[in-house]
mmCIF file of C-alpha atoms in Angstrom:
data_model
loop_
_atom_site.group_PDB
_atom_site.id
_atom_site.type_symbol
_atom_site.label_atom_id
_atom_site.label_comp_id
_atom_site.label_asym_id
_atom_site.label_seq_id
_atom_site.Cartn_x
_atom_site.Cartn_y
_atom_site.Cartn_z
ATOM 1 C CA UNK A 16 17.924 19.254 -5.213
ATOM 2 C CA UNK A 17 17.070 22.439 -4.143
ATOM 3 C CA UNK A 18 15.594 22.835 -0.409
ATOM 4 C CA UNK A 19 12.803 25.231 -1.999
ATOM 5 C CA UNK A 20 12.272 22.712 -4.985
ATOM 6 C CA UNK A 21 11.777 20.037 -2.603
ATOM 7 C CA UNK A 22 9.180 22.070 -0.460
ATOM 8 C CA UNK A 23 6.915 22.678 -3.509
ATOM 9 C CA UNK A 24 7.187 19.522 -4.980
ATOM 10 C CA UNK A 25 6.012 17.486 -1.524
ATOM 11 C CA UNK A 26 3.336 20.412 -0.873
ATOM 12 C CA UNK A 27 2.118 19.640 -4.323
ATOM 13 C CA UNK A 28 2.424 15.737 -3.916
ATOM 14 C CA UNK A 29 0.440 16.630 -0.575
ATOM 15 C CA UNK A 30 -2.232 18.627 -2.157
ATOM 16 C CA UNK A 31 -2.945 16.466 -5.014
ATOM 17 C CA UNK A 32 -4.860 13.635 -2.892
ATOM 18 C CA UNK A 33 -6.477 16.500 -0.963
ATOM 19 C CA UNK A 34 -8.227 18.193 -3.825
ATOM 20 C CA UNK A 35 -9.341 14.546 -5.270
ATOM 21 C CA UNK A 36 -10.744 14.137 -1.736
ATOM 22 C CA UNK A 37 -12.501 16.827 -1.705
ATOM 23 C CA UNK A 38 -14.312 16.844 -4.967
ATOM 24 C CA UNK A 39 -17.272 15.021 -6.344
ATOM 25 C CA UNK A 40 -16.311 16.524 -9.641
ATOM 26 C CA UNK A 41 -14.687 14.304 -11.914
ATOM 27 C CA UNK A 42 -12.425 17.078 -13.744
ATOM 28 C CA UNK A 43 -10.955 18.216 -10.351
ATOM 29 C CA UNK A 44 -10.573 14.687 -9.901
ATOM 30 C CA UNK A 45 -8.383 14.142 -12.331
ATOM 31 C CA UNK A 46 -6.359 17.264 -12.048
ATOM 32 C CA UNK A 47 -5.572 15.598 -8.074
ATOM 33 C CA UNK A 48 -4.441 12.309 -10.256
ATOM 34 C CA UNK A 49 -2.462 14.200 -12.183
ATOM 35 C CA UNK A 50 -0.364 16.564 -9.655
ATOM 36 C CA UNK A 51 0.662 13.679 -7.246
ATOM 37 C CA UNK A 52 1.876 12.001 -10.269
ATOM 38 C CA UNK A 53 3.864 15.292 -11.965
ATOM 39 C CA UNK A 54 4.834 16.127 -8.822
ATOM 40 C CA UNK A 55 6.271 12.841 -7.241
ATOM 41 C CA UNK A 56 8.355 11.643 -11.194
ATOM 42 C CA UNK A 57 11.235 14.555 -9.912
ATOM 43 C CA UNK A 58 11.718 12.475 -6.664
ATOM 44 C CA UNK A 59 11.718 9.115 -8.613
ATOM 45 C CA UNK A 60 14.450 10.082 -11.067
ATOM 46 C CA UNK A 61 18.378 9.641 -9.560
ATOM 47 C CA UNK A 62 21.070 10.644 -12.688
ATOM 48 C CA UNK A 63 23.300 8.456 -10.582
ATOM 49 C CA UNK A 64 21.187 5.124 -10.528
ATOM 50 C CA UNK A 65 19.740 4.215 -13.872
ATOM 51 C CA UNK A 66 17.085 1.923 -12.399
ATOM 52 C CA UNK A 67 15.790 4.689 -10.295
ATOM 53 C CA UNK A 68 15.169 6.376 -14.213
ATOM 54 C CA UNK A 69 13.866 2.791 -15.373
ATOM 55 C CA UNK A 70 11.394 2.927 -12.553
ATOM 56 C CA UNK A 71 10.054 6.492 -13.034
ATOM 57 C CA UNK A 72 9.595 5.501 -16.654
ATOM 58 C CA UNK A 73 7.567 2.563 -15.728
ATOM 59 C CA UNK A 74 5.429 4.571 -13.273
ATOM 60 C CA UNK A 75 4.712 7.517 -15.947
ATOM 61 C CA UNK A 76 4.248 5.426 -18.565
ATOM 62 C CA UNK A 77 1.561 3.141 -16.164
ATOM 63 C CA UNK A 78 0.290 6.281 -14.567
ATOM 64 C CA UNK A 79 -0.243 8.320 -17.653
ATOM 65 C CA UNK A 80 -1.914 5.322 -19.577
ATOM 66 C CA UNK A 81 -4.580 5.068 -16.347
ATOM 67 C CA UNK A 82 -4.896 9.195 -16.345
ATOM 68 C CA UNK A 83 -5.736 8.869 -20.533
ATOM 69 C CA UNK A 84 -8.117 6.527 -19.806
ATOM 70 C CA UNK A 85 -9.792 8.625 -16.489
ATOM 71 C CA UNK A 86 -10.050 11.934 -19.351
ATOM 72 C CA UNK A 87 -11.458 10.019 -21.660
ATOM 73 C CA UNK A 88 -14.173 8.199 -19.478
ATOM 74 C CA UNK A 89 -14.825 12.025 -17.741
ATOM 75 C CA UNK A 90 -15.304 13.299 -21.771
ATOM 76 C CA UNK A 91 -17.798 10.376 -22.888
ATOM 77 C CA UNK A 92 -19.832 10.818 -19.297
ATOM 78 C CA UNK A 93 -20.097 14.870 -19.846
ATOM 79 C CA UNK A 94 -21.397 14.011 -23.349
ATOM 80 C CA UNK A 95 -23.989 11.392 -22.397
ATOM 81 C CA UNK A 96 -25.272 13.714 -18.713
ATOM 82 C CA UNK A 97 -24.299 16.659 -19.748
ATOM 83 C CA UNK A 98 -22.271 17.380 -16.897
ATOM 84 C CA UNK A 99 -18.954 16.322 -14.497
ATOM 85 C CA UNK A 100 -20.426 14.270 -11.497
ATOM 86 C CA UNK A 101 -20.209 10.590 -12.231
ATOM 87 C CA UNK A 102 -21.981 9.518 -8.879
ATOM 88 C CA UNK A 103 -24.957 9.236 -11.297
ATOM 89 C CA UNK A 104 -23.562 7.374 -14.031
ATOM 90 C CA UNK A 105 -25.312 3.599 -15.151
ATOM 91 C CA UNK A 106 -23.150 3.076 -18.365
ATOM 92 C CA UNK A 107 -21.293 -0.422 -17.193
ATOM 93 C CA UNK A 108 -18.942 0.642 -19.772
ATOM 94 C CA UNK A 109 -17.961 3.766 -18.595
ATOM 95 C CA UNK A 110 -18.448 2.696 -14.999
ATOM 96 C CA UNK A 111 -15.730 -0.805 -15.993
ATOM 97 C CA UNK A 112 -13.120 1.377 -17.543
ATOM 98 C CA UNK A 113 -13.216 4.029 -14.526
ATOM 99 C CA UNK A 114 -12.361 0.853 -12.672
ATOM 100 C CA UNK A 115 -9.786 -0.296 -14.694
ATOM 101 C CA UNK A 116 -7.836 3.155 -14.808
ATOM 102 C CA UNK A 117 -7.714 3.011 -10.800
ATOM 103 C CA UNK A 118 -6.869 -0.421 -10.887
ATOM 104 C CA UNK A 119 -3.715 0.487 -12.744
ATOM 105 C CA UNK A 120 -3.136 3.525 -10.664
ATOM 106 C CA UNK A 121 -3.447 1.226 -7.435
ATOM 107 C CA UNK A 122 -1.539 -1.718 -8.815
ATOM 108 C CA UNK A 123 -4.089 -4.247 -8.471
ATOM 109 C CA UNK A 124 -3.803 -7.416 -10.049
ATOM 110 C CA UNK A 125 -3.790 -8.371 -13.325
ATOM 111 C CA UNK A 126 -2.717 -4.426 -13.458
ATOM 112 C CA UNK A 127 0.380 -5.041 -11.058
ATOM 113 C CA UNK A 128 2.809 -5.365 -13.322
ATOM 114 C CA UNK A 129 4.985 -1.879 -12.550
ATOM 115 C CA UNK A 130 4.676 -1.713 -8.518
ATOM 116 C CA UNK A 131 7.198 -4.344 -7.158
ATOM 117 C CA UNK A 132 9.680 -2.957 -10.339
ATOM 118 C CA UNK A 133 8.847 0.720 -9.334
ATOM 119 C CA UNK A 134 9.070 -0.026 -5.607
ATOM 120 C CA UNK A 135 12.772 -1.675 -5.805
ATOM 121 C CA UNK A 136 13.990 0.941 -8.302
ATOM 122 C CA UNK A 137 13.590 3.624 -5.866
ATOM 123 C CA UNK A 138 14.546 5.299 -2.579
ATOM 124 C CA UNK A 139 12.955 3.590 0.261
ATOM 125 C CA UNK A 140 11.666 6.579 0.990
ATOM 126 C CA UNK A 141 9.794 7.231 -1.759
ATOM 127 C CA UNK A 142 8.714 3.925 -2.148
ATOM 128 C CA UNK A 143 6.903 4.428 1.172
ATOM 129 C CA UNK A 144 5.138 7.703 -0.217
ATOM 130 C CA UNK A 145 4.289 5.167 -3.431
ATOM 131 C CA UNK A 146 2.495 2.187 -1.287
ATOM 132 C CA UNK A 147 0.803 4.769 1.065
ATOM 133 C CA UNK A 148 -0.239 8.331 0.259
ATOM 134 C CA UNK A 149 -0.016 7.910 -3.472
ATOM 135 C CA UNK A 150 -3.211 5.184 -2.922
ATOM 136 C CA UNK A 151 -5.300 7.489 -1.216
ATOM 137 C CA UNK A 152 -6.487 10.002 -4.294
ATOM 138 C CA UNK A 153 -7.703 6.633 -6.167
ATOM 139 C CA UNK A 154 -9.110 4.801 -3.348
ATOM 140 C CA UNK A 155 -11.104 8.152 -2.305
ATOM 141 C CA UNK A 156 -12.941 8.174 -6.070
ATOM 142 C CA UNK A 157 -13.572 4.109 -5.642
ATOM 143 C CA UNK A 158 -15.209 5.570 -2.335
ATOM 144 C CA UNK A 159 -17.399 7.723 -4.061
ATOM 145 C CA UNK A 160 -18.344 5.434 -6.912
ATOM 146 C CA UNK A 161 -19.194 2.193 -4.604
ATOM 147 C CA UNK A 162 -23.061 2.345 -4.950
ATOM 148 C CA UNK A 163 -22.100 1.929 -8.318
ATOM 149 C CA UNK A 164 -19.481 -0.353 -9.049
ATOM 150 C CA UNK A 165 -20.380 -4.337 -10.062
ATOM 151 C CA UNK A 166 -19.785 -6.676 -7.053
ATOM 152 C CA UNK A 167 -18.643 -9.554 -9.281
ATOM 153 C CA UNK A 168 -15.825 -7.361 -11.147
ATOM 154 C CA UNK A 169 -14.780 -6.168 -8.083
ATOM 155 C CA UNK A 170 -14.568 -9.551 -6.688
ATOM 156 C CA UNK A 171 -12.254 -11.189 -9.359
ATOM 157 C CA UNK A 172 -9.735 -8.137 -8.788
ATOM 158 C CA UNK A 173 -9.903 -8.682 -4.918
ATOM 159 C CA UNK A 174 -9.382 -12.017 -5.552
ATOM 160 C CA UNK A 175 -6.693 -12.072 -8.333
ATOM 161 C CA UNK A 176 -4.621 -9.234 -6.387
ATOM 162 C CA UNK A 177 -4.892 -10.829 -3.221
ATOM 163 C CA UNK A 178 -3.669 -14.230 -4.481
ATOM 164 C CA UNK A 179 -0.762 -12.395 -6.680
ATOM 165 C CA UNK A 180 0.182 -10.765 -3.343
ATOM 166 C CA UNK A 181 0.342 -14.110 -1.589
ATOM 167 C CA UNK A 182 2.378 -15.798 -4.039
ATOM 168 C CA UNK A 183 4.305 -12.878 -5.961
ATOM 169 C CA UNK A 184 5.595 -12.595 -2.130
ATOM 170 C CA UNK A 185 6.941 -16.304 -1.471
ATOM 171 C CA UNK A 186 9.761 -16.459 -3.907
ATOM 172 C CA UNK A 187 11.550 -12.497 -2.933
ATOM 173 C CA UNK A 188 14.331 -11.569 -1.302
ATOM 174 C CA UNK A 189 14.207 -7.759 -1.601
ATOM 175 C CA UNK A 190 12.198 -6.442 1.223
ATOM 176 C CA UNK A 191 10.907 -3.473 -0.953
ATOM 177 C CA UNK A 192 9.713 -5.771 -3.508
ATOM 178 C CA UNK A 193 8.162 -7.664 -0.503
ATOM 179 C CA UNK A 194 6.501 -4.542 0.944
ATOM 180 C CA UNK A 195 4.799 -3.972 -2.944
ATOM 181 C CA UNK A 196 3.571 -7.366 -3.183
ATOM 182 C CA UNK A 197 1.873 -6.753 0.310
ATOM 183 C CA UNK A 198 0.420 -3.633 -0.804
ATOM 184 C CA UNK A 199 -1.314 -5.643 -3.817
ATOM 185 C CA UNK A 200 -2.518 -8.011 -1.299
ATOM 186 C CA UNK A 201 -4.205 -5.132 1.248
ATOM 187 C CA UNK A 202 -5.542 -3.287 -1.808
ATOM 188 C CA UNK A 203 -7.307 -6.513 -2.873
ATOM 189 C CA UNK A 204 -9.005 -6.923 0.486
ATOM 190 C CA UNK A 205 -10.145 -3.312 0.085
ATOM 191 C CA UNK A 206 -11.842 -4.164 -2.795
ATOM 192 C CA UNK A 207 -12.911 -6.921 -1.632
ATOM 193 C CA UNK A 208 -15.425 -4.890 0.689
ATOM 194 C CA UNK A 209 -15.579 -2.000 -1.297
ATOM 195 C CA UNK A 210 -19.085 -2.357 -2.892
ATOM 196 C CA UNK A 211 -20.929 -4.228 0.269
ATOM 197 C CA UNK A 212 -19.363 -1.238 3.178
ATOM 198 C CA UNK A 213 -17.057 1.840 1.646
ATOM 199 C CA UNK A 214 -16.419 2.566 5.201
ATOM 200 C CA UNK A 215 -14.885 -0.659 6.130
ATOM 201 C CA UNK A 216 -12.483 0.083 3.432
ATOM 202 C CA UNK A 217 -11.413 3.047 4.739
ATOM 203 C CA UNK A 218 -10.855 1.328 8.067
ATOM 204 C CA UNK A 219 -8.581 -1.161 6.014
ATOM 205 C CA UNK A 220 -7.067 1.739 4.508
ATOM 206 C CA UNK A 221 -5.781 3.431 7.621
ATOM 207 C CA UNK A 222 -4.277 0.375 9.426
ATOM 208 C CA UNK A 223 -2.245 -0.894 6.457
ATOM 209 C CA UNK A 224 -0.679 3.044 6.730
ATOM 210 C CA UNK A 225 -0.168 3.003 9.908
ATOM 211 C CA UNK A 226 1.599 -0.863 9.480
ATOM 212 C CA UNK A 227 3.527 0.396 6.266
ATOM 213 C CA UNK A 228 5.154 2.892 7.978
ATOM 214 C CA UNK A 229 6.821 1.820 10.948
ATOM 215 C CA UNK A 230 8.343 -1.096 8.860
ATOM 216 C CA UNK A 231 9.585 1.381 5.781
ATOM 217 C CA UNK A 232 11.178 3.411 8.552
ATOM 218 C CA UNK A 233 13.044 0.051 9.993
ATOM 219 C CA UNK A 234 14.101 -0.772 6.755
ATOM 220 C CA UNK A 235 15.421 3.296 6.187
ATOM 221 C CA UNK A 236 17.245 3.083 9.835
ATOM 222 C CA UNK A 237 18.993 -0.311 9.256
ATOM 223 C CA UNK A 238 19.919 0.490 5.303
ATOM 224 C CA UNK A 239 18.157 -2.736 4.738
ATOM 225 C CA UNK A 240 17.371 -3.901 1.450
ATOM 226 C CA UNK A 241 17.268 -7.482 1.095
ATOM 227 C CA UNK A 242 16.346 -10.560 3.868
ATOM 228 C CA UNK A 243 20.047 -11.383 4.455
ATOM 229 C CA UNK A 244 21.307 -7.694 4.940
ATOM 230 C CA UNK A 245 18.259 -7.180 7.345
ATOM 231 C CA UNK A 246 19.309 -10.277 9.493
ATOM 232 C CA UNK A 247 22.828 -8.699 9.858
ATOM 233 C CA UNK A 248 21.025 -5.527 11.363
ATOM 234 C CA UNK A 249 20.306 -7.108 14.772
ATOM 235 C CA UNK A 250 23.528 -6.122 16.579
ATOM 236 C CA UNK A 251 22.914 -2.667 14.888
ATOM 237 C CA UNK A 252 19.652 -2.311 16.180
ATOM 238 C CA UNK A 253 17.961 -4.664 18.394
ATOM 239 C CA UNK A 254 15.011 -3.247 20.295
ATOM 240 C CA UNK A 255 13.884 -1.647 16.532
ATOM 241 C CA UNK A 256 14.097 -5.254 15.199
ATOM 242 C CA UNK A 257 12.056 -6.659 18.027
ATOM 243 C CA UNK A 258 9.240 -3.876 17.119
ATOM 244 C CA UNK A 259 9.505 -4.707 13.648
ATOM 245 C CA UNK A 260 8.743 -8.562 13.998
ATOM 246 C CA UNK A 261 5.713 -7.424 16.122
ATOM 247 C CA UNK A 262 4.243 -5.150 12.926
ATOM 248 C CA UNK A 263 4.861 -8.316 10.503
ATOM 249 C CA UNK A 264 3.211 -10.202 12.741
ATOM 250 C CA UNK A 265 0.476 -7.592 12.303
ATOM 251 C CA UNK A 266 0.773 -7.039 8.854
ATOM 252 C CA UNK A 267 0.166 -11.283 8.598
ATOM 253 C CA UNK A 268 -3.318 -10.252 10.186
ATOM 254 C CA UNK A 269 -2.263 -12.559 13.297
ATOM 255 C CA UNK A 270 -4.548 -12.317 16.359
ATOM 256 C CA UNK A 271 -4.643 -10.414 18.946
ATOM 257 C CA UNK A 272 -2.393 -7.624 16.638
ATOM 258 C CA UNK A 273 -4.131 -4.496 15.394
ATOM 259 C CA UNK A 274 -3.900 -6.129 11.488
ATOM 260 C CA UNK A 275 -6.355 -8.952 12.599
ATOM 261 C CA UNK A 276 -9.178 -6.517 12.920
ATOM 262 C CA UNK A 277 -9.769 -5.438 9.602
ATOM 263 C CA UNK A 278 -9.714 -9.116 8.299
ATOM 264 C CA UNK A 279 -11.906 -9.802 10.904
ATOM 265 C CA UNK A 280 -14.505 -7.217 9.868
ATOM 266 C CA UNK A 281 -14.132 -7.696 6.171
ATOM 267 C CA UNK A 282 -14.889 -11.449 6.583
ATOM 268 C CA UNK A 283 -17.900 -10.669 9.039
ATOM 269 C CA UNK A 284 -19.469 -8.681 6.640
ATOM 270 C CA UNK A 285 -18.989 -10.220 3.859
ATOM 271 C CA UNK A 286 -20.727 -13.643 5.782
ATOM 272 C CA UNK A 287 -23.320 -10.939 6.380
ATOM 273 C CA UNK A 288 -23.889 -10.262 2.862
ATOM 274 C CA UNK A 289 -24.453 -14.025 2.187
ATOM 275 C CA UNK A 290 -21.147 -14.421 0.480
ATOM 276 C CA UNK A 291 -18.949 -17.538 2.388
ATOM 277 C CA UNK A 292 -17.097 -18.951 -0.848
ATOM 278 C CA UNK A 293 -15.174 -15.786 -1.104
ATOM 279 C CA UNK A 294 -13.370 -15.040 2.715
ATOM 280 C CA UNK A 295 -12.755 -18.399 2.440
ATOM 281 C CA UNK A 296 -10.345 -18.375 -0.472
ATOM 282 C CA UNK A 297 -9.185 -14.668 1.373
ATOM 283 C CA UNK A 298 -8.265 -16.469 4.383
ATOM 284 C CA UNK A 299 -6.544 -19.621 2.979
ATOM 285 C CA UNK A 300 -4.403 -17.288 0.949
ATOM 286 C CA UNK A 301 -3.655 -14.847 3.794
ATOM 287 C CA UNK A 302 -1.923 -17.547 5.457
ATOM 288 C CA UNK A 303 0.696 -17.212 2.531
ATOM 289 C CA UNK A 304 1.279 -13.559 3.025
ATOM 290 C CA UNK A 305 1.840 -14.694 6.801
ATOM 291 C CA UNK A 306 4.083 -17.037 5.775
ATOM 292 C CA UNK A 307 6.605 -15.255 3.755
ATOM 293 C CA UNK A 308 6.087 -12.388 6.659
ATOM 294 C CA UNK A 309 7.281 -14.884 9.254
ATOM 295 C CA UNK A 310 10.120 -15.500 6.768
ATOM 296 C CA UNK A 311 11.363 -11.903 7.302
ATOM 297 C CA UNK A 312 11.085 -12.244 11.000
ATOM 298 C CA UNK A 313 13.249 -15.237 11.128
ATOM 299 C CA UNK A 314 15.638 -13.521 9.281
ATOM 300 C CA UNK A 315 15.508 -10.422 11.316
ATOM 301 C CA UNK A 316 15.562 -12.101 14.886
ATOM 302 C CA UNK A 317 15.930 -15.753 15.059
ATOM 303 C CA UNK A 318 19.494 -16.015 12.922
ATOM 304 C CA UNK A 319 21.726 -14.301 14.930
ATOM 305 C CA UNK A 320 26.003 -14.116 12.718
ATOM 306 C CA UNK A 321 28.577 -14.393 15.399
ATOM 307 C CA UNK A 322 29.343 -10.670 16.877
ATOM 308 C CA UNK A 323 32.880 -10.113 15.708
ATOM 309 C CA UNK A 324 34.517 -6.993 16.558
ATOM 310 C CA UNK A 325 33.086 -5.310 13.617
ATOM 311 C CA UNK A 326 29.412 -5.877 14.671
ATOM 312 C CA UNK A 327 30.466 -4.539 18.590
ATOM 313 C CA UNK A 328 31.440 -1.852 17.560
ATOM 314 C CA UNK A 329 28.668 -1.111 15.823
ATOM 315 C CA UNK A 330 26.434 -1.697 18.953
ATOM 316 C CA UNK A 331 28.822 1.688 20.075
ATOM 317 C CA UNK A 332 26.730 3.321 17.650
ATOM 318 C CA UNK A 333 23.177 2.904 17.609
ATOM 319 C CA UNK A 334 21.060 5.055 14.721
ATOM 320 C CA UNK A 335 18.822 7.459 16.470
ATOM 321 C CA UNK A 336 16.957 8.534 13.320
ATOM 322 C CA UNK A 337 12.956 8.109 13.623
ATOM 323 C CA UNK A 338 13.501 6.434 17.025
ATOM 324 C CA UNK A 339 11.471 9.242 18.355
ATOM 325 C CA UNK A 340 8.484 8.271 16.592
ATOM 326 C CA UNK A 341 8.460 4.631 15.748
ATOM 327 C CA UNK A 342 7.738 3.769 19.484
ATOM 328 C CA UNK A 343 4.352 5.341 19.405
ATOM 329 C CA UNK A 344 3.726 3.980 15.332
ATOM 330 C CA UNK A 345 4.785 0.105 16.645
ATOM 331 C CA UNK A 346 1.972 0.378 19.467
ATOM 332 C CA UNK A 347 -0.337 1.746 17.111
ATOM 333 C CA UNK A 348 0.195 -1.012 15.021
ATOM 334 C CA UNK A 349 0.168 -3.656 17.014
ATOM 335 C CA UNK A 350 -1.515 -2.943 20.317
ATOM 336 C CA UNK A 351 -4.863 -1.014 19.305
ATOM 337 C CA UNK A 352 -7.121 -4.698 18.662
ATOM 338 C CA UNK A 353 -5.907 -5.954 22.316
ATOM 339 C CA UNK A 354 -6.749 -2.445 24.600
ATOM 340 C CA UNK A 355 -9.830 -1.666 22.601
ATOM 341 C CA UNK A 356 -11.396 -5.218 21.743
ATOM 342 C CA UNK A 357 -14.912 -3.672 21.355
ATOM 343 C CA UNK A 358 -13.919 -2.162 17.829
ATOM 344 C CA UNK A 359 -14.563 -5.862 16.499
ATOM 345 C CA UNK A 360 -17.920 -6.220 17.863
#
């Protein structure tokens, strides 16, 4: 593709969660929606891999179905104010399907369908731009709405996502499909606290980036796309693979890492808020997403194939690609809980 192509279409994929950010009006809300999708289906598509074509059909399809529903919420709410803001809006109707349209446009359950298909279809690097910056523009309106949205509703989706994360995640080999069935699992513990403390979401938010990251740029480095090509990576690249086990431990939400504290503050607050059926079903099923994450780190660094003279000469050869950064993203990931303890208190 053309360099100058490619710098418009990112800028644009860039700009589209800005401008939802930074609106309380629900037309320039959509028109955010709708350029990080336009913009990002180009990337998706490769002429040389039909599933890469199969996946940005799913996505469009899924993504244009949520944006229909978005207009035509944004329509019935100017006829009934009389104008764009929806901050105002009591209509449980209007408020439910504004919550359904996200919820497909986030992938939470029972709307999940298309994320672990879309995710595996497509360049690794794209699927990290799908699982991280493509969730912002949606979670930002949820942000915005959260005085108004029904706690119970909200609750079965946290719930329902969070379990289909859990056990979507036991039976998969392909690490990308893995990585989407975590991102269902995160997004349904943002919910989960969405309508009892917005800004503990946003917390949530910005450690499951800054986890999703460093291990989408291990999988890029070590051309790893399924549990038993990652295990075959450690002669390749060791000291990477010993980071990486650290952010899945992370990712599992295992004390002291950085991923414990916003499981730790969701379930505080939502004991606060009188609520102790609820983090108790999150926590029993977290364990599962730890368990399938302690999977991949067996794989990765306790199974260990005889080195042959193929795999030393590989060692000859280490990839220096994103080395420079994924230092500083691993400690960020794993270390900021243990040297700053008082953000739990």
């Amino acid at each position: 593709m053309n360099p100058i192509t490619l710098i418009i279409i990112y800028f644009t994929i860039f700009m589209g969660p800005v401008i939802t950010m930074s609106s309380t009006n629900l037309l320039l809300m959509w028109v955010g929606l709708e350029l990080s999708l336009l913009a990002i289906i180009p990337l998706l598509i490769n002429k040389k891999n039909p599933r890469s074509t199969e996946a940005a059909t799913k996505y469009f399809i899924t993504q244009a179905t949520a944006s229909m529903i978005i207009l035509l919420t944004m329509v019935l709410n100017y006829k009934q104010l009389g104008m764009w803001e929806f901050q105002q809006q009591t209509n449980n109707i209007l408020l439910s399907l504004v919550l359904i349209s996200l919820s497909m446009k986030l992938g939470l359950a029972p709307f999940h369908y298309w994320l672990p298909e879309v995710t595996q279809g497509v360049p690794t690097h794209i699927g990290l731009i799908l699982l991280t910056w493509q969730k912002i523009a949606p979670l930002s309106i949820l942000f915005q709405i959260s005085h108004l949205l029904n706690p119970t509703i909200t609750s079965i989706l946290a719930i329902s996502s969070i379990l289909i994360g859990a056990w979507g995640g036991l039976n998969q080999t392909q690490t990308r499909k893995i990585m989407a069935y975590s991102s269902i699992a995160h997004m349904g513990w943002m919910m989960a606290i969405l309508p009892y403390n917005p800004n503990l979401m946003l917390l949530n938010l910005i450690i499951y980036i800054f986890l999703t990251v460093p291990m989408f740029l291990t999988l890029m480095m070590s051309s790893s796309t399924s549990i038993n090509s990652i295990s075959l990576s450690w002669n390749k690249t060791p000291t990477i693979l010993v980071m990486t086990s650290l952010v899945l431990l992370s990712l599992g939400g295992l004390p002291p890492l950085t991923g414990f504290l916003p499981k730790w503050v969701i379930i505080s607050e939502l004991l606060k808020n009188d609520s102790s059926t609820m983090p108790t079903l999150m926590a029993m099923m977290a364990l599962l997403n730890l368990f399938f994450y302690m999977r991949l780190i067996y794989s990765t660094s306790l199974t260990m194939f005889p080195i042959n003279n193929n795999s030393k000469m590989i060692t000859h050869h280490p990839i220096q690609k994103y080395t420079f950064i994924m230092p500083t993203l691993t400690v960020i990931s794993t270390l900021t809980l243990p040297l700053s303890p008082q953000l739990i208190m």
